[in-house]
mmCIF file with all atom_site columns, C-alpha atoms in Angstrom:
data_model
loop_
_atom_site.group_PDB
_atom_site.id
_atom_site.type_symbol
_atom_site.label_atom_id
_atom_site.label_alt_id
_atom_site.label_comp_id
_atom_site.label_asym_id
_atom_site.label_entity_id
_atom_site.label_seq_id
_atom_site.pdbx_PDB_ins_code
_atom_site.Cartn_x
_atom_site.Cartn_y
_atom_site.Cartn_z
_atom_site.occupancy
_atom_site.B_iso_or_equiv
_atom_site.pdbx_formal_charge
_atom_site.auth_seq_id
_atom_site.auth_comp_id
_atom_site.auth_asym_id
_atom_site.auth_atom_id
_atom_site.pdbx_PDB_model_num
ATOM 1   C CA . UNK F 1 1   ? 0.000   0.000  0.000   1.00 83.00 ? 1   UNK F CA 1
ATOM 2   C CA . UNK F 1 2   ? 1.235   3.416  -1.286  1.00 92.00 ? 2   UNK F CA 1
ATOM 3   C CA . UNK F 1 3   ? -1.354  5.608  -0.756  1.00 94.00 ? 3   UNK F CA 1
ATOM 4   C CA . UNK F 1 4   ? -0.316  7.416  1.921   1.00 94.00 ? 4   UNK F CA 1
ATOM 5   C CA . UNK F 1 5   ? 2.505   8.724  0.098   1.00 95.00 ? 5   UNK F CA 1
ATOM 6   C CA . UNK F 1 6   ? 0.585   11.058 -2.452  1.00 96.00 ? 6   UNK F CA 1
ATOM 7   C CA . UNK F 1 7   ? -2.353  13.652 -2.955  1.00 95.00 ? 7   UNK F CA 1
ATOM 8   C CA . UNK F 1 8   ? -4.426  13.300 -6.044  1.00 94.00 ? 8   UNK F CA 1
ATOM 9   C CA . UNK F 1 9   ? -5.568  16.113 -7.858  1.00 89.00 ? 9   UNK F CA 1
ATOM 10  C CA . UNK F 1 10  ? -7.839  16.863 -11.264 1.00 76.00 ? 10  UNK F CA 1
ATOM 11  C CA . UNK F 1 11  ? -11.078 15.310 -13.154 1.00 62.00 ? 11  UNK F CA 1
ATOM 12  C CA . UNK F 1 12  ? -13.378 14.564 -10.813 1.00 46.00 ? 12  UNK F CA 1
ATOM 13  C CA . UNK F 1 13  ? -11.518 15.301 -7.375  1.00 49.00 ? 13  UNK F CA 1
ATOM 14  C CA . UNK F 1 14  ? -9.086  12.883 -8.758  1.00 47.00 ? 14  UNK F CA 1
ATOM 15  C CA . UNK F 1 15  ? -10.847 9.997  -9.617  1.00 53.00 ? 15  UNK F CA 1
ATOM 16  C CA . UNK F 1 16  ? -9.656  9.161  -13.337 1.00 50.00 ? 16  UNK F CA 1
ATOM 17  C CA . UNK F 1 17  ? -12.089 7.485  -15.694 1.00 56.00 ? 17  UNK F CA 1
ATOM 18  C CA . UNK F 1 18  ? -10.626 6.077  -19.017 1.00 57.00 ? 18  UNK F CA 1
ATOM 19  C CA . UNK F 1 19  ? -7.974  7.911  -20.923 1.00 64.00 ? 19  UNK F CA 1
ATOM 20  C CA . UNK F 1 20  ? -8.019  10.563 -18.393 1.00 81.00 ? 20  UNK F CA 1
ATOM 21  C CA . UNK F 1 21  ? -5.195  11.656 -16.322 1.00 90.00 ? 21  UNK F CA 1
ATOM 22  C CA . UNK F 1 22  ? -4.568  13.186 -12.840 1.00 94.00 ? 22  UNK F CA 1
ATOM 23  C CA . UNK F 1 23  ? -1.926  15.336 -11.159 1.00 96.00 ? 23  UNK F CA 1
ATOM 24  C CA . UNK F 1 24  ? -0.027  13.797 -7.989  1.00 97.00 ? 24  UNK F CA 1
ATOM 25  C CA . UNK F 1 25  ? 1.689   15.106 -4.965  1.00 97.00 ? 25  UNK F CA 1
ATOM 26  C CA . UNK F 1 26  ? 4.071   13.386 -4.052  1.00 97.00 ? 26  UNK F CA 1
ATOM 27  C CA . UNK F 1 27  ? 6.046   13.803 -0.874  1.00 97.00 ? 27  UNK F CA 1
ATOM 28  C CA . UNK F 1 28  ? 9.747   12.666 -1.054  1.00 97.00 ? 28  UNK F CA 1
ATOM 29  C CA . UNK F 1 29  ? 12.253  12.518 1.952   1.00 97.00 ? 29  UNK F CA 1
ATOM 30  C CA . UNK F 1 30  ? 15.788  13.659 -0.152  1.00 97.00 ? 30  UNK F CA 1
ATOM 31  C CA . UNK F 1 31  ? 19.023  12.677 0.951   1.00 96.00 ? 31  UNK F CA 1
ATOM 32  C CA . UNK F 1 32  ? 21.031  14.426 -0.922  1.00 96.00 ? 32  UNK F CA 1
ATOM 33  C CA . UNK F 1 33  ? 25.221  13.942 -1.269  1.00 94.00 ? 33  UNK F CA 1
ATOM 34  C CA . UNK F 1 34  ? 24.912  10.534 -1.244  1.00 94.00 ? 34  UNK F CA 1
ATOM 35  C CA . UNK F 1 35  ? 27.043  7.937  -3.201  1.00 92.00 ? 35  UNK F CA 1
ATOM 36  C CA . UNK F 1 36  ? 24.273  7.143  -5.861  1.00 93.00 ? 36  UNK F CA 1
ATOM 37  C CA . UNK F 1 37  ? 21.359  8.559  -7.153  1.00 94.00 ? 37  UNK F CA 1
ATOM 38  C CA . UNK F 1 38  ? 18.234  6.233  -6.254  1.00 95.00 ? 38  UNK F CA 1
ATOM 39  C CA . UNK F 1 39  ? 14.808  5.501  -4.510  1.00 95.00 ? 39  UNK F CA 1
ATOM 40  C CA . UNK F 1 40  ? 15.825  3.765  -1.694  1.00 95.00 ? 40  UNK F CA 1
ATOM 41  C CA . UNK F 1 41  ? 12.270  3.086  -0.140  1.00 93.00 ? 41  UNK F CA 1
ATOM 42  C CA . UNK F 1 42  ? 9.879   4.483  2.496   1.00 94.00 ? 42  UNK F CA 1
ATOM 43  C CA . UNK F 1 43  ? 10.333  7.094  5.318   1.00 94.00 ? 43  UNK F CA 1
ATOM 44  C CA . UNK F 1 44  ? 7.192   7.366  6.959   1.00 93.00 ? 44  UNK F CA 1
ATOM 45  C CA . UNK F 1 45  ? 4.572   8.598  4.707   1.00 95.00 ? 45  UNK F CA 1
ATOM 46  C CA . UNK F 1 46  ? 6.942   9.610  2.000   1.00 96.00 ? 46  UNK F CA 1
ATOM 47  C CA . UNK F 1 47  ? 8.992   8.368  -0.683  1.00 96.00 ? 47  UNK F CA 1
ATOM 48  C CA . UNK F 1 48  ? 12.634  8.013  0.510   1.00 96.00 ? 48  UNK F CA 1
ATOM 49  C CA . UNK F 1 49  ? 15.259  8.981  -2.296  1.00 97.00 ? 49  UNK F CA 1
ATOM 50  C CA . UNK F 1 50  ? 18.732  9.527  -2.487  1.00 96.00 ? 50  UNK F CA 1
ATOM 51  C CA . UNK F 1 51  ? 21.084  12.254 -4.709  1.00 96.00 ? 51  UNK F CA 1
ATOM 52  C CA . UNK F 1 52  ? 24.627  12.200 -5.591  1.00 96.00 ? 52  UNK F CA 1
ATOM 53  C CA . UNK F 1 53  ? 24.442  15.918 -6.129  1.00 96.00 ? 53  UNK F CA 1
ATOM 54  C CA . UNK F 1 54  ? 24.944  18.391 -3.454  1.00 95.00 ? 54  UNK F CA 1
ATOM 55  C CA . UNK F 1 55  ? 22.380  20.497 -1.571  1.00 93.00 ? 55  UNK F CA 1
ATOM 56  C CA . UNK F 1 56  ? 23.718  23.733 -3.203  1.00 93.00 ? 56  UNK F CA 1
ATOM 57  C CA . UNK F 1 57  ? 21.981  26.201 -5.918  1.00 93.00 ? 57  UNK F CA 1
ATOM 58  C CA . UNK F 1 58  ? 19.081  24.140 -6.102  1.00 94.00 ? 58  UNK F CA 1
ATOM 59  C CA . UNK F 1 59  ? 21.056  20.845 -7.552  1.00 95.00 ? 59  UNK F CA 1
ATOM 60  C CA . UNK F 1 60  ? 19.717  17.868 -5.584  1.00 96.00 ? 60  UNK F CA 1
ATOM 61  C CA . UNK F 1 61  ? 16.267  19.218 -6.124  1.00 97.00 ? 61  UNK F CA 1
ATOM 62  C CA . UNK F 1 62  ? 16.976  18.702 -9.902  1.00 97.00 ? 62  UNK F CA 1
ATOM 63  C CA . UNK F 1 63  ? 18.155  15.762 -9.392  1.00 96.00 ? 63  UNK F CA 1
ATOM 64  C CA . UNK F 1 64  ? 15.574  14.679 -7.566  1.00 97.00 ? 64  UNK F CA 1
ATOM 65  C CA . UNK F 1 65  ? 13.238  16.026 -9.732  1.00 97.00 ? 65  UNK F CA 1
ATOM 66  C CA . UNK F 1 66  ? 14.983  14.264 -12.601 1.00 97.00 ? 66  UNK F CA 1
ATOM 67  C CA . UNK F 1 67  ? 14.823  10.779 -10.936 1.00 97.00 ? 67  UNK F CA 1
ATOM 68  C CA . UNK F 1 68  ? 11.004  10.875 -10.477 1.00 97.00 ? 68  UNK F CA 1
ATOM 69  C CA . UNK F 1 69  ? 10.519  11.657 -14.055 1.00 97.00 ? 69  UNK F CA 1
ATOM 70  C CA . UNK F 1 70  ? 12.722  8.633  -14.664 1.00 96.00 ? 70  UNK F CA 1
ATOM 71  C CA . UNK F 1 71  ? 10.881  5.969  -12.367 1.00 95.00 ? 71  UNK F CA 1
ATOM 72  C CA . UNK F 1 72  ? 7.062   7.062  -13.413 1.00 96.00 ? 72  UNK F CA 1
ATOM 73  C CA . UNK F 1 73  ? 8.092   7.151  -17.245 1.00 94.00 ? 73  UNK F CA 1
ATOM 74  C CA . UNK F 1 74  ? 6.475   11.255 -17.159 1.00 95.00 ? 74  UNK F CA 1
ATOM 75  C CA . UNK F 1 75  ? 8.521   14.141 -19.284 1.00 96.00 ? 75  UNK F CA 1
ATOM 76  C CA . UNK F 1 76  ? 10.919  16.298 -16.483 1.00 96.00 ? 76  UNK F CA 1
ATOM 77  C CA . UNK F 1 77  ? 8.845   19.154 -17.524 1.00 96.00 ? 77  UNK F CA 1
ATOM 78  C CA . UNK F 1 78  ? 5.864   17.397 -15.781 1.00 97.00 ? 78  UNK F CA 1
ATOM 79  C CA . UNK F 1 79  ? 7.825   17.208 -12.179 1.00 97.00 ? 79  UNK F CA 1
ATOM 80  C CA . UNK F 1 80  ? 7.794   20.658 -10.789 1.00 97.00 ? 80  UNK F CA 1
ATOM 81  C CA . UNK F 1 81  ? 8.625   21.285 -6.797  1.00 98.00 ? 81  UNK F CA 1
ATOM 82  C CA . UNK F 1 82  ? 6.254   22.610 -5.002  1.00 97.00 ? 82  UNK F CA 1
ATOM 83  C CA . UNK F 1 83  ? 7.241   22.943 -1.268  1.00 97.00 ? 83  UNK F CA 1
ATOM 84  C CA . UNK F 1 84  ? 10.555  22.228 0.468   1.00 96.00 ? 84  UNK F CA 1
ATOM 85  C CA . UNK F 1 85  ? 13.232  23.857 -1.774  1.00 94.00 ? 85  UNK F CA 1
ATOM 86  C CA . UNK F 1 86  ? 15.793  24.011 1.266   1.00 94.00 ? 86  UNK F CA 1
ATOM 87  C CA . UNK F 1 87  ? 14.245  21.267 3.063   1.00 95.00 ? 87  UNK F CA 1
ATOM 88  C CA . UNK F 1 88  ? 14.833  17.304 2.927   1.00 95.00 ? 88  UNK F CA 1
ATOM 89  C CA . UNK F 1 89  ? 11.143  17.090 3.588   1.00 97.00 ? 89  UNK F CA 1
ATOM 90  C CA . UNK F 1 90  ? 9.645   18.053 -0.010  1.00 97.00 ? 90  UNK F CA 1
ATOM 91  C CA . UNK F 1 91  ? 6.511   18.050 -1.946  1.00 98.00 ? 91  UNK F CA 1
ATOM 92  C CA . UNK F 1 92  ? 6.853   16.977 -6.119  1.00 98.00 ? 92  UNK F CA 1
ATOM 93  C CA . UNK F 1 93  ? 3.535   17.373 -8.022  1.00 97.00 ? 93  UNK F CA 1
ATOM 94  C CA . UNK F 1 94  ? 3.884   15.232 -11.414 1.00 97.00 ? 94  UNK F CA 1
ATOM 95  C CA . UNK F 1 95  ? 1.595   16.505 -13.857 1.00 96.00 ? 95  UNK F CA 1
ATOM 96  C CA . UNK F 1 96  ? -0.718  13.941 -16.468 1.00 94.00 ? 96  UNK F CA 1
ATOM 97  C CA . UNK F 1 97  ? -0.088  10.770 -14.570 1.00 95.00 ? 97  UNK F CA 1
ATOM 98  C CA . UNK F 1 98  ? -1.897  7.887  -15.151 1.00 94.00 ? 98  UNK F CA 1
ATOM 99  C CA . UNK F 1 99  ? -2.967  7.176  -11.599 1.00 94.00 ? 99  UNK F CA 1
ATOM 100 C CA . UNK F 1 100 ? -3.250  3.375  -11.681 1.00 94.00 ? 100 UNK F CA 1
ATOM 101 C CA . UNK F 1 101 ? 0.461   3.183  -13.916 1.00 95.00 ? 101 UNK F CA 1
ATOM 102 C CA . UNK F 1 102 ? 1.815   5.321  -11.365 1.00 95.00 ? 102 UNK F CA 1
ATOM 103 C CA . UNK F 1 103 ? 0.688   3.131  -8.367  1.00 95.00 ? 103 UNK F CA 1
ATOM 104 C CA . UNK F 1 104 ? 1.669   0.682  -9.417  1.00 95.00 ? 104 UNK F CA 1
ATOM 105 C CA . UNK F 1 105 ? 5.370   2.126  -10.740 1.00 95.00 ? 105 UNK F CA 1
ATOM 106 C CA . UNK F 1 106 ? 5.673   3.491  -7.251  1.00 96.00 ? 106 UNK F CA 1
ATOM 107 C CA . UNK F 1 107 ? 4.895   0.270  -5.647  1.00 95.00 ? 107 UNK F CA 1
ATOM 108 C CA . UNK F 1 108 ? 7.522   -1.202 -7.151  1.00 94.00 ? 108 UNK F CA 1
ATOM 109 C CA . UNK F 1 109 ? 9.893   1.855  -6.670  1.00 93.00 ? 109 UNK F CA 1
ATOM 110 C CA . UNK F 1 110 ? 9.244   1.523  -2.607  1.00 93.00 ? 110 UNK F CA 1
ATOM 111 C CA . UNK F 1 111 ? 9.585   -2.761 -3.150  1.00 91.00 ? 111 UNK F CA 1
ATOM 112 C CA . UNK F 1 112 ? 12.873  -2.589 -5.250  1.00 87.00 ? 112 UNK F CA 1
ATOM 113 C CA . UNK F 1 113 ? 14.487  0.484  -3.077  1.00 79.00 ? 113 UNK F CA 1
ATOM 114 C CA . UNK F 1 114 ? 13.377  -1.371 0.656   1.00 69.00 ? 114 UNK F CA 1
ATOM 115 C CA . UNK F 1 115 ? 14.814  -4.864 -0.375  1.00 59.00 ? 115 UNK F CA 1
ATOM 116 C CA . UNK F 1 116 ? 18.234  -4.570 1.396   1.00 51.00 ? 116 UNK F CA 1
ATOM 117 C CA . UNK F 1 117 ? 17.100  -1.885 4.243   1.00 45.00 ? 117 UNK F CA 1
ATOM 118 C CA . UNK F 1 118 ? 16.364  -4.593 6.998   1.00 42.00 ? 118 UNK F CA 1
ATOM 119 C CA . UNK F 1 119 ? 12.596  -6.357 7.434   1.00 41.00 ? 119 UNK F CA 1
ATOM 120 C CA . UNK F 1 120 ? 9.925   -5.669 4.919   1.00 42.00 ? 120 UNK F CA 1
ATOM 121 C CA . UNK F 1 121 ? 6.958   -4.389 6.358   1.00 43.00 ? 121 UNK F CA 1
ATOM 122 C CA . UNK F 1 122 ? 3.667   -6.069 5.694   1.00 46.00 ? 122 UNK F CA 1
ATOM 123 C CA . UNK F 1 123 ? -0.189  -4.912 5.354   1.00 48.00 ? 123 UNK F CA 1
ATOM 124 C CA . UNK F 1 124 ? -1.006  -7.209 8.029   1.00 43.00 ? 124 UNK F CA 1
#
């Protein structure tokens, strides 16, 4: 269950029907200066990532940015920041998503990143 990790907003108070597409706030915990570039799983109720580039003149929120237009297949111009610029608590919105593709591409982000950070947690 990812749920808790975004806000859905557009057609119908976010409920997509069909070919139509929602926006999504996502909130992403940024490490940044770290060794790779990755989603590395949960932290709390948002997406955990770390950034090789530094926290200075904006950088690892570019590269942040840059990374979640890379795991949910959307263009970089559709990944704009919208709260946390000097913070490692941030908010991304990602414009024209596909909300059941990009459930299901962050479940998999959060499975593949948590696999070697201790016990998995379960729904249970």
């Amino acid at each position: 269950m990812v749920e808790d990790l975004f806000d859905v907003s557009g057609p119908q108070d976010g409920v997509a029907e069909g070919d139509e597409t929602v926006d999504v706030t996502l909130r992403v915990h940024v490490q940044p200066g770290a060794g790779r570039t990755a989603v590395v799983g949960r932290h709390g109720t948002s997406l955990k990532v770390r950034v090789a580039a530094p926290p200075e003149g904006g950088r690892a929120n570019e590269a942040c940015a840059a990374l979640l237009a890379e795991t949910f297949g959307v263009a970089p111009s559709a990944v704009e920041l919208v709260s946390g610029g000097s913070s490692r608590m941030k908010r991304f919105r990602l414009i024209g998503v596909d909300l059941d593709e990009f459930t299901k591409l962050l479940e998999a982000a959060v499975d593949e990143g948590g696999a070697g950070a201790g016990p998995k947690r379960t729904g249970h």
